[in-house]
Backbone as numpy.savetxt, mean C-alpha at the origin, in Angstrom:
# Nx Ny Nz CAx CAy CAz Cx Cy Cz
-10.58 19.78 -35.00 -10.67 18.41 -34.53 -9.38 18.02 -33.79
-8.16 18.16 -34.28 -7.19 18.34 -33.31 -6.99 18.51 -32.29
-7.42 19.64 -31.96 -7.02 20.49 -30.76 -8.33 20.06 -30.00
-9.43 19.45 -29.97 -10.01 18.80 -29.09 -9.76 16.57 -28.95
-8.69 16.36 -29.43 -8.37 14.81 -29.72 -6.97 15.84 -28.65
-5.88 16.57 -28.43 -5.25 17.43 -28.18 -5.74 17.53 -26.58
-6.48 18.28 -26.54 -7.28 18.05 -25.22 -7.77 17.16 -24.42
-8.28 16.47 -25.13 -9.03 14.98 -24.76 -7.63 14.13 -24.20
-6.63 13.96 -24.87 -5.35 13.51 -24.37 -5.04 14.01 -23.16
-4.77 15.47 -23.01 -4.14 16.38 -21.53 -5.24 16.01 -20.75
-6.18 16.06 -20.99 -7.25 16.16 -19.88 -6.66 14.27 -19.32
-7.16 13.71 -20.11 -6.81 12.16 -19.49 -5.32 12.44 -18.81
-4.46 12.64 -19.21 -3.09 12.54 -18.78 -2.68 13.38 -17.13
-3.72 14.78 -17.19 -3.60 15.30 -15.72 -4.58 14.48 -14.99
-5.78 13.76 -15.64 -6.77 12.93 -14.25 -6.23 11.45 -13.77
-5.52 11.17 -14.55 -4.82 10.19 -14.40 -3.66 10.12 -13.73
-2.25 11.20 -13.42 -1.76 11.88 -12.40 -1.96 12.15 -11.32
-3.51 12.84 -11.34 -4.32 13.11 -10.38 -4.93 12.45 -9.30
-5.22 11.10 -9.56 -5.23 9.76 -9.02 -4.65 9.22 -8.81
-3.29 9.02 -9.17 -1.72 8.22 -8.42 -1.84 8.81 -7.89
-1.37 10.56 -7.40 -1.13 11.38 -6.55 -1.78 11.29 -5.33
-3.32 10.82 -5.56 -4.67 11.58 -4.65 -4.55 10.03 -3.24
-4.46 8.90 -3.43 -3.75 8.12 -2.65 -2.34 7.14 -2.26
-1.50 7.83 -1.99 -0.04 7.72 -1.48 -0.03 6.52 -0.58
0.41 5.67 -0.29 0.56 4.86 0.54 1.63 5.03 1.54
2.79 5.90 1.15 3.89 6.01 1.52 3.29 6.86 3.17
3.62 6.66 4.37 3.36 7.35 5.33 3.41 6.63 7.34
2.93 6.83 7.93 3.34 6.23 8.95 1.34 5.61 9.68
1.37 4.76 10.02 -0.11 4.18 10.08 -0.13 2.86 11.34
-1.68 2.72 11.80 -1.65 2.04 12.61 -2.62 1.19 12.05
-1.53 -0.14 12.64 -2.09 -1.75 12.79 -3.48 -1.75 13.14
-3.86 -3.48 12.58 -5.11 -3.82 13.62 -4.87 -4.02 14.88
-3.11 -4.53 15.05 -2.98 -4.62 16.52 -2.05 -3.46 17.56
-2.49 -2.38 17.00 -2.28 -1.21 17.06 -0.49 -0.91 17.44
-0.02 -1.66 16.77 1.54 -1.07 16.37 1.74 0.00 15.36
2.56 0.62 15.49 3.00 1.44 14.29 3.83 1.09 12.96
3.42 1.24 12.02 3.94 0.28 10.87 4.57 1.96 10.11
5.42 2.09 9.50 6.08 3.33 8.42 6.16 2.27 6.96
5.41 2.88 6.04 5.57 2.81 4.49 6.28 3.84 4.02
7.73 3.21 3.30 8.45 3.91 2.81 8.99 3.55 1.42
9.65 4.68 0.35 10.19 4.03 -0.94 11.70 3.03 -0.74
11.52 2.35 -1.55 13.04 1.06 -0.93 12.89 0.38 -2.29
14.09 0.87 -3.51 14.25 0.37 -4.23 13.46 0.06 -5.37
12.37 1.18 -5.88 11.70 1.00 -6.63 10.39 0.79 -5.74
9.97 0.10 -4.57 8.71 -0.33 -4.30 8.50 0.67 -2.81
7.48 -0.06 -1.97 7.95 0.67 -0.96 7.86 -0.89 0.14
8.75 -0.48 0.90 8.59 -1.29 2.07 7.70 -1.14 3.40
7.45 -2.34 4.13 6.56 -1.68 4.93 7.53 -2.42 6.85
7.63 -0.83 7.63 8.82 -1.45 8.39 7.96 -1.26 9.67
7.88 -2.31 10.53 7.46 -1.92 12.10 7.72 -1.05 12.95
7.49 -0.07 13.33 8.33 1.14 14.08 8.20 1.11 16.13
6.90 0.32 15.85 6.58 0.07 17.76 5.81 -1.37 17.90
5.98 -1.74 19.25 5.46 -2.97 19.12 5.94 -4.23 19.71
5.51 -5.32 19.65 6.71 -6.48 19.89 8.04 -6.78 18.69
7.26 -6.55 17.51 8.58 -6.64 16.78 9.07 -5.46 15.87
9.10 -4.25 16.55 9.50 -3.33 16.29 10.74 -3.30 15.46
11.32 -2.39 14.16 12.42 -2.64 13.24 12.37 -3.62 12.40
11.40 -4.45 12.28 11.41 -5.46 11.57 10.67 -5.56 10.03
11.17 -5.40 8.91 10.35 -5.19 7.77 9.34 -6.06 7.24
8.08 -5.74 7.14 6.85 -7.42 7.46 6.20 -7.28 5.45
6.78 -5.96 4.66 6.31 -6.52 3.82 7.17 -5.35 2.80
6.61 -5.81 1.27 7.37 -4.90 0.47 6.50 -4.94 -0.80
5.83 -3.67 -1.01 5.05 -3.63 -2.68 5.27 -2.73 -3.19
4.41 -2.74 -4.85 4.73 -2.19 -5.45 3.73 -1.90 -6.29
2.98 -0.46 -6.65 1.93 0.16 -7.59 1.89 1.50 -7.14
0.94 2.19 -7.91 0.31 3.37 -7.38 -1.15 3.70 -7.58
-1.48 4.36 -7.23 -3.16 5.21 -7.59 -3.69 4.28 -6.29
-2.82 4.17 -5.22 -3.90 3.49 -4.19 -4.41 1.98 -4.41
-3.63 1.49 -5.70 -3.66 0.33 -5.38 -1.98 -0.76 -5.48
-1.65 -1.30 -4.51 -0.54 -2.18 -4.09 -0.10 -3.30 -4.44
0.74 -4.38 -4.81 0.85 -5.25 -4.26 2.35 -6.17 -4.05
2.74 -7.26 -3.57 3.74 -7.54 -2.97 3.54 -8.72 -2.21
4.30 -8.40 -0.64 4.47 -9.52 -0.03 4.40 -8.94 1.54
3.94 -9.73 2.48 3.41 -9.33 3.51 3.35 -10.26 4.36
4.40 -10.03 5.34 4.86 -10.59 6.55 3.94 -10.99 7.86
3.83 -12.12 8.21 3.03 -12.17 9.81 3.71 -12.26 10.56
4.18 -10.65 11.20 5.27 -11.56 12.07 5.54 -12.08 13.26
4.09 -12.51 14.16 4.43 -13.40 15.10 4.43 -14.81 14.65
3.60 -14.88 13.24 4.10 -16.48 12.75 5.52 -16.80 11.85
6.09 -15.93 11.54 6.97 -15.48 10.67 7.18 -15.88 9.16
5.77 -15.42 8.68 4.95 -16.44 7.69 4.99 -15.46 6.66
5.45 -15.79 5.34 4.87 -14.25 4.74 4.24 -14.79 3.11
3.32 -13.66 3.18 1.95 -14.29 1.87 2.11 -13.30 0.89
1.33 -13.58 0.24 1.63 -12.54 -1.26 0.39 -11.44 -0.56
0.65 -10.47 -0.97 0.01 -9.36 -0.36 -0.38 -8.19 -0.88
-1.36 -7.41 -1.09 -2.00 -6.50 -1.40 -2.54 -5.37 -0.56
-2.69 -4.14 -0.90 -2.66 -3.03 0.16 -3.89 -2.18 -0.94
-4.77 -1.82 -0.41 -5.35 -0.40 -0.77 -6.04 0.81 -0.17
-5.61 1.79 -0.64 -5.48 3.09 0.31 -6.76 3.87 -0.41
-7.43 4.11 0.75 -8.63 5.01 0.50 -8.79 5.73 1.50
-8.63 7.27 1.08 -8.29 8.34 2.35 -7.32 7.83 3.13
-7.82 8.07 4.36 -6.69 7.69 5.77 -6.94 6.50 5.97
-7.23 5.10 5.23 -7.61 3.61 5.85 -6.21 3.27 4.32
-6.03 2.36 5.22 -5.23 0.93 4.19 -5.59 -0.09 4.58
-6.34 -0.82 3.58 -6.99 -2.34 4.10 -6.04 -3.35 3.22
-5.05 -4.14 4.13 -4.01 -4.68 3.80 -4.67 -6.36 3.86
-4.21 -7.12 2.83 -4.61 -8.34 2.79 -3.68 -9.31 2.06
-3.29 -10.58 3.16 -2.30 -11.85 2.61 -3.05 -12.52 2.70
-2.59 -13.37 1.39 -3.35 -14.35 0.92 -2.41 -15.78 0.51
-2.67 -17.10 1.08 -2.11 -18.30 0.27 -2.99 -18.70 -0.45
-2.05 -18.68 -1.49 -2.54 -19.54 -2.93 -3.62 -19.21 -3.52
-3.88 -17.32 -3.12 -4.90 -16.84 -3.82 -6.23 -17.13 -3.46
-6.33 -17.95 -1.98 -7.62 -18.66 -2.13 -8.40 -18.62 -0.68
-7.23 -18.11 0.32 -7.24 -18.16 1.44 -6.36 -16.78 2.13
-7.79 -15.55 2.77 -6.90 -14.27 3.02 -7.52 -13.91 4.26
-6.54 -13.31 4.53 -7.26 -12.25 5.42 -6.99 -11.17 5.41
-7.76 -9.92 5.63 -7.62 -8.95 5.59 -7.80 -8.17 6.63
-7.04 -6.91 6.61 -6.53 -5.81 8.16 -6.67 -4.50 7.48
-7.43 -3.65 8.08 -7.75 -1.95 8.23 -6.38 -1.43 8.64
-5.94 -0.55 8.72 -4.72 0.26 9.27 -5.45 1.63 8.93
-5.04 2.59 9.92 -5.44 3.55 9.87 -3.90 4.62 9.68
-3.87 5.58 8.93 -3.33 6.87 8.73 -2.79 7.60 10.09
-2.02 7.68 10.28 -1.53 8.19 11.72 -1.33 9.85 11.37
């Protein structure tokens, strides 16, 4: 009985690994308005920095989770507005979404470059 309560543990503990691992957010990806955005680690979370574009260099957001799912804060930056924000990565899409006051969002596709 052990050694399958033993198992039953490892098994959960590698599928569960297995799934942080299986979507990364960390990588370089394109906007809805087809700029280039780089997700990188910055201090525990990852940041998310503009790389092309009109406001190229400019960091528009910063979260924090794993297994493909995100969340944080997320910059608009031609309004220079920034909302509480959530990211989730499935395959090569990140469908990124700010929201005020929880009640009012919108949401953006980015694709995997």
């Amino acid at each position: 009985m052990r050694m399958i309560i033993v198992a039953a543990v490892a098994a959960l503990a590698f599928s569960t690994a297995a799934v942080q691992a299986a979507e990364p957010i960390e990588g370089n990806w394109k906007t809805a308005s087809g700029a280039t955005a780089q997700i990188a680690p910055c201090g525990g979370s990852f940041c998310v920095t503009l790389k092309s574009g009109k406001h190229a260099g400019k960091q528009i957001g910063k979260m924090a989770g794993a297994g493909g799912a995100y969340k944080g804060t997320i910059t608009d930056p031609d309004a220079d507005k920034t909302y509480s924000g959530s990211g989730k990565v499935s395959g090569n899409s990140l469908k990124m979404q700010g929201c005020v006051m929880s009640v009012f969002c919108k949401t953006q596709t980015w694709s995997r470059l």
